[in-house]
Amino acid sequence: MVAPEVAPDANAITASADASAGSTPKATATTLPSSADSAGLPSTADITAQPTGSSVESRPEAAGEAEPAPQPGRKKSAGGPAKRPQLRKPLRTALLTLHIIVSVGWNGVAFCQLVLASTAAVDPDLRHAAYELMHVIDRTLNIPLALLTLITGVVLSVKTRWGLLRHWWIVVKLSITVVAVISGGAVIRTLIVASAKHSATAAAGYPAQTVALVVCGTVMNLLFITATVLSTTKPWGRTPRGRREAGALTATPRPQPEPPLASSVLPAAS
């Protein structure tokens, strides 16, 4: 018994003719039953053809590629060094200028005190007047300038990249300033007052306070000169604390840039 001949699908013939002519096939609304439909396969009209040479960007999950997760930025650990807030440039410049002015003024007061103490030691007639003038300068200039120098120096060290205890030259300069403030208020001022009282009652004689004032004035000026040289040269490098903080900052990893998202492109339909 011979099987009945199946008529070819009209839509398939039309799609093949359009594809050979280079045009985009179009699916019709009504289709005739074909052998492909009876076999459960999709018909030619259900397949949407793509133009030749076109490319379609597909999603990563459709192409079987996982989308890379963005890398988070660097976060400082709980034990890492915290960055100290620093002064802005105008405020830092103004504070540095004030520190230089009061420091130079304090050094000038020390030179003036040494000159007056030497004058009192050499000339007995001017001794009492010199001590009285030293007392006036000490009350009006020496103490305020000493305190301003100490305060502005500490603020500049803490609020800038140098730090208060990170470099040896700052530690030594701070020690010199503290010693000068204490000795100027406790030792030199006491000697000036005692010398003024002694010179007011005894015009002759050579009191021991005169020699002590000359020695103290010389030491104070040497300390101020040393502090000035340290501010200019900045010797001796970092302290152990400064080296630890610098090593911790160096060991902190830098943030890595995020990689661009890769897109998969299907090959062009031929």
Tab-separated table of C-alpha atoms in Angstrom, residues 65-199:
chain	number	residue	atom	x	y	z
A	65	GLU	CA	28.848	33.794	32.204
A	66	ALA	CA	28.515	35.049	35.766
A	67	GLU	CA	28.547	38.819	36.244
A	68	PRO	CA	31.620	39.837	38.317
A	69	ALA	CA	30.756	41.373	41.655
A	70	PRO	CA	32.069	44.933	42.185
A	71	GLN	CA	35.017	45.170	44.541
A	72	PRO	CA	34.365	47.300	47.610
A	73	GLY	CA	36.652	50.222	48.400
A	74	ARG	CA	39.340	50.065	51.042
A	75	LYS	CA	38.171	50.207	54.595
A	76	LYS	CA	40.531	50.886	57.435
A	77	SER	CA	40.733	48.227	60.050
A	78	ALA	CA	39.872	48.935	63.645
A	79	GLY	CA	43.528	48.796	64.642
A	80	GLY	CA	44.823	50.880	61.747
A	81	PRO	CA	46.169	54.399	62.184
A	82	ALA	CA	43.485	57.059	62.083
A	83	LYS	CA	44.230	60.092	60.011
A	84	ARG	CA	44.365	63.189	62.170
A	85	PRO	CA	42.417	66.229	61.026
A	86	GLN	CA	44.754	68.928	59.762
A	87	LEU	CA	44.379	72.674	59.563
A	88	ARG	CA	43.421	74.317	56.325
A	89	LYS	CA	46.109	76.252	54.529
A	90	PRO	CA	44.978	79.821	55.431
A	91	LEU	CA	44.586	78.946	59.099
A	92	ARG	CA	47.867	77.014	59.144
A	93	THR	CA	49.695	79.947	57.538
A	94	ALA	CA	48.239	82.410	60.042
A	95	LEU	CA	49.116	80.192	63.005
A	96	LEU	CA	52.653	79.608	61.700
A	97	THR	CA	53.138	83.355	61.236
A	98	LEU	CA	51.960	84.014	64.789
A	99	HIS	CA	54.284	81.314	66.127
A	100	ILE	CA	57.283	82.836	64.353
A	101	ILE	CA	56.442	86.342	65.605
A	102	VAL	CA	56.075	85.347	69.252
A	103	SER	CA	59.133	83.071	69.112
A	104	VAL	CA	61.340	85.794	67.674
A	105	GLY	CA	59.893	88.263	70.190
A	106	TRP	CA	60.678	85.911	73.070
A	107	ASN	CA	64.224	85.488	71.807
A	108	GLY	CA	64.544	89.268	71.574
A	109	VAL	CA	63.396	89.618	75.163
A	110	ALA	CA	66.073	87.123	76.232
A	111	PHE	CA	68.757	89.140	74.427
A	112	CYS	CA	67.484	92.343	76.043
A	113	GLN	CA	67.549	90.733	79.500
A	114	LEU	CA	71.127	89.570	78.958
A	115	VAL	CA	72.213	93.066	77.910
A	116	LEU	CA	70.569	94.651	80.963
A	117	ALA	CA	72.063	92.036	83.329
A	118	SER	CA	75.521	92.641	81.860
A	119	THR	CA	75.043	96.418	82.191
A	120	ALA	CA	74.045	96.038	85.853
A	121	ALA	CA	77.126	93.905	86.498
A	122	VAL	CA	79.490	96.413	84.884
A	123	ASP	CA	78.042	99.811	85.904
A	124	PRO	CA	76.982	100.206	89.562
A	125	ASP	CA	75.297	103.544	88.829
A	126	LEU	CA	72.865	101.911	86.384
A	127	ARG	CA	72.425	98.712	88.326
A	128	HIS	CA	69.149	99.521	90.053
A	129	ALA	CA	67.631	101.098	86.921
A	130	ALA	CA	68.652	98.048	84.858
A	131	TYR	CA	67.035	95.630	87.294
A	132	GLU	CA	63.842	97.670	87.413
A	133	LEU	CA	63.680	97.694	83.621
A	134	MET	CA	64.288	93.926	83.549
A	135	HIS	CA	61.382	93.490	85.970
A	136	VAL	CA	59.051	95.552	83.778
A	137	ILE	CA	60.028	93.632	80.615
A	138	ASP	CA	59.599	90.321	82.407
A	139	ARG	CA	56.051	91.118	83.525
A	140	THR	CA	54.809	92.688	80.273
A	141	LEU	CA	56.609	90.709	77.544
A	142	ASN	CA	58.495	87.659	78.781
A	143	ILE	CA	55.647	85.660	80.311
A	144	PRO	CA	53.001	86.311	77.579
A	145	LEU	CA	55.447	85.590	74.750
A	146	ALA	CA	56.645	82.396	76.441
A	147	LEU	CA	53.121	81.050	76.856
A	148	LEU	CA	52.094	81.994	73.306
A	149	THR	CA	55.190	80.302	71.887
A	150	LEU	CA	54.425	77.081	73.733
A	151	ILE	CA	50.720	77.031	72.815
A	152	THR	CA	51.154	77.838	69.111
A	153	GLY	CA	54.003	75.342	68.797
A	154	VAL	CA	51.948	72.511	70.288
A	155	VAL	CA	48.925	73.289	68.096
A	156	LEU	CA	51.057	73.404	64.950
A	157	SER	CA	52.637	70.060	65.787
A	158	VAL	CA	49.361	68.289	66.538
A	159	LYS	CA	47.345	69.718	63.622
A	160	THR	CA	49.935	69.208	60.883
A	161	ARG	CA	51.659	66.205	59.330
A	162	TRP	CA	54.675	66.538	61.643
A	163	GLY	CA	52.925	65.419	64.812
A	164	LEU	CA	53.931	66.192	68.382
A	165	LEU	CA	56.037	63.093	69.135
A	166	ARG	CA	56.846	61.732	65.661
A	167	HIS	CA	60.178	63.497	65.046
A	168	TRP	CA	63.132	63.978	67.340
A	169	TRP	CA	63.678	67.638	66.487
A	170	ILE	CA	60.130	68.470	67.605
A	171	VAL	CA	60.566	66.517	70.842
A	172	VAL	CA	63.838	68.341	71.652
A	173	LYS	CA	62.402	71.726	70.705
A	174	LEU	CA	59.346	71.107	72.879
A	175	SER	CA	61.596	70.170	75.798
A	176	ILE	CA	63.637	73.349	75.326
A	177	THR	CA	60.474	75.467	75.295
A	178	VAL	CA	59.085	73.858	78.452
A	179	VAL	CA	62.406	74.270	80.290
A	180	ALA	CA	62.655	77.922	79.198
A	181	VAL	CA	59.092	78.687	80.336
A	182	ILE	CA	59.588	77.074	83.765
A	183	SER	CA	63.032	78.533	84.381
A	184	GLY	CA	62.003	81.974	83.154
A	185	GLY	CA	58.992	82.134	85.450
A	186	ALA	CA	60.451	80.432	88.512
A	187	VAL	CA	64.198	81.178	88.504
A	188	ILE	CA	64.968	84.278	86.450
A	189	ARG	CA	62.015	86.269	87.701
A	190	THR	CA	62.959	85.514	91.325
A	191	LEU	CA	66.541	86.623	90.684
A	192	ILE	CA	65.382	89.873	89.055
A	193	VAL	CA	63.130	90.784	91.990
A	194	ALA	CA	65.834	89.963	94.561
A	195	SER	CA	68.482	91.930	92.630
A	196	ALA	CA	66.204	94.979	92.338
A	197	LYS	CA	65.545	94.994	96.089
A	198	HIS	CA	69.233	94.605	96.923
A	199	SER	CA	70.326	97.375	94.539
